[in-house]
Each structure stands twice: as structure tokens, then as C-alpha cells.
């Protein structure tokens, strides 16, 4: 059975800290891995990763994929209260548009 | 503005009373999908559609129906809602080039409570 597992489930940090969110997967026909940020509404797209070892970066957020070890990490440096959200990892399979989601990591950043 | 819209945003109903949650996208996307999100279970796919008149079951289709008569609309139908269908529902769409890297755009969500 295809599955995506995220850890930790929840994380509480102070502003300025750096956090690392993990996503591991066991799927057949892996195509790409996506990260979404979900605040009190719909998930919004952050990154899509298809190749190992190539870091994607957007401001204080960065992500990398390891297709050999079947995981990805999402790093957030110098966290701000606006980073508080649930971060969702999803895997897309080949030849389909289906996304398999992990349960998410809830990040809370306090001032 | 490119977007996915859902209606209603909030709905409280009683067991057995048929309801429909509408979903519409203005991006000419082929692929549309419905998810439900429950605490500890993440987003689970209910039904999806690869194009007009093409629908298929996701991971948790029981108790739901969908239709895709037009490209832009993908309503979710609960013929006889039950309390275990209380959840947060998201509609999503994407360009459907199977195997290509297209992100899914999500609607704002519909919070459904079935009493």
C-alpha cells in the first residue's frame, strides 16, 4: 500500500529558530514530491521535487529530495509567526494525477 | 483571477438529507478531485475526474457521488449523509498531463457537519 509519513506531527518553536520537517514515502511509480502550506484555509503550493540532491529554495524555505532513501526535508530558517501552519507533503505517481498525502506537520512559531 | 471555488463554505445538516457541494474552476483544468481532511488522517481522496464524463473512485468513495458534465464543474453529492461524513472537504484541480509535473490548486474548503 502506498503511504507517505511525515514527522514530527507537531512542532513548537520560538521566532528565529530553524526547523526541519521530514517526509518519507513508500510508493510504487514515484513521479514527484510536493510540499504544501496550509493555514486556516486551502493548502498552498510550496515546492515540487523530482530529482535527488537538487535543492529548491524560496526565501527562508528550502527543500531537498533523496530518492535513494525515499525522503524529503523542508527547512525553514529564521522562523516567523507567519510560518505557523500545517505543512503537507504529497507524492505524485507516474501516469496519474493522483496525490497521496501525509498527515501533515503542525508548526507553531511563538514570538 | 484563476481560482477554485466551493460552495457552501460551511454547512450543518441532519442525517439522511441529501446535499451537494459545488466546485468550480476557471483555469480550464482537465483534472479535478475531491478530498476530505480529518484530524490525524490527513487529506484523503474521495473521487477524481480526468476529464468530462470521466470519473473514478479515490481512497474513500463510500457514501459519495460525483459528476463531471462540464469541464469547469465537479459537484460532490452526499445522497444520505451520515455523522461520519462530518469533515473538511477540499476540491482541487490541475492540468492533466499524466506524468507531468502539474501542481494541484485547492479550493477554500467546505466544513460539513452532519448531526
CSV table of C-alpha atoms in Angstrom, one decimal, chain A residues 31-32 34 36 38 41-43 45 48 50 86 88 92-99 101-103, chain B residues 31 35 37 40-43 45 50 59 90 94-96 98-104 106-108:
chain,number,residue,atom,x,y,z
A,31,UNK,CA,7.0,10.7,-10.0
A,32,UNK,CA,7.4,13.8,-7.8
A,34,UNK,CA,5.2,18.2,-3.4
A,36,UNK,CA,2.1,22.5,0.6
A,38,UNK,CA,-2.0,25.0,5.0
A,41,UNK,CA,-7.8,27.6,4.6
A,42,UNK,CA,-6.8,25.7,1.5
A,43,UNK,CA,-3.3,24.2,1.0
A,45,UNK,CA,1.8,25.1,-3.1
A,48,UNK,CA,7.7,20.3,-6.3
A,50,UNK,CA,11.5,15.4,-8.9
A,86,UNK,CA,0.3,22.7,8.8
A,88,UNK,CA,1.7,18.8,4.0
A,92,UNK,CA,2.5,12.1,-7.1
A,93,UNK,CA,2.6,8.9,-9.0
A,94,UNK,CA,3.6,8.3,-12.6
A,95,UNK,CA,0.9,8.3,-15.3
A,96,UNK,CA,-1.7,9.6,-13.0
A,97,UNK,CA,-2.6,12.9,-11.4
A,98,UNK,CA,-3.3,11.2,-8.0
A,99,UNK,CA,-1.6,12.7,-5.0
A,101,UNK,CA,-0.8,13.0,1.2
A,102,UNK,CA,0.9,12.6,4.5
A,103,UNK,CA,-0.9,13.6,7.7
B,31,UNK,CA,-8.2,17.1,-13.7
B,35,UNK,CA,-10.6,15.3,-0.7
B,37,UNK,CA,-9.4,16.1,5.7
B,40,UNK,CA,-4.8,12.6,12.3
B,41,UNK,CA,-5.7,11.2,8.9
B,42,UNK,CA,-4.5,14.0,6.5
B,43,UNK,CA,-6.1,14.5,3.1
B,45,UNK,CA,-9.1,11.4,-1.9
B,50,UNK,CA,-9.6,13.1,-15.5
B,59,UNK,CA,-9.4,6.0,-1.5
B,90,UNK,CA,-11.4,20.3,-0.4
B,94,UNK,CA,-4.8,20.7,-12.2
B,95,UNK,CA,-3.8,20.5,-15.8
B,96,UNK,CA,-4.0,16.8,-16.6
B,98,UNK,CA,-0.5,12.3,-16.9
B,99,UNK,CA,3.0,12.0,-15.6
B,100,UNK,CA,3.8,15.7,-16.0
B,101,UNK,CA,4.6,17.9,-13.0
B,102,UNK,CA,1.4,20.0,-12.5
B,103,UNK,CA,0.6,21.2,-9.1
B,104,UNK,CA,-2.9,20.9,-7.8
B,106,UNK,CA,-7.1,23.8,-4.0
B,107,UNK,CA,-10.5,25.4,-3.3
B,108,UNK,CA,-11.1,27.2,0.1
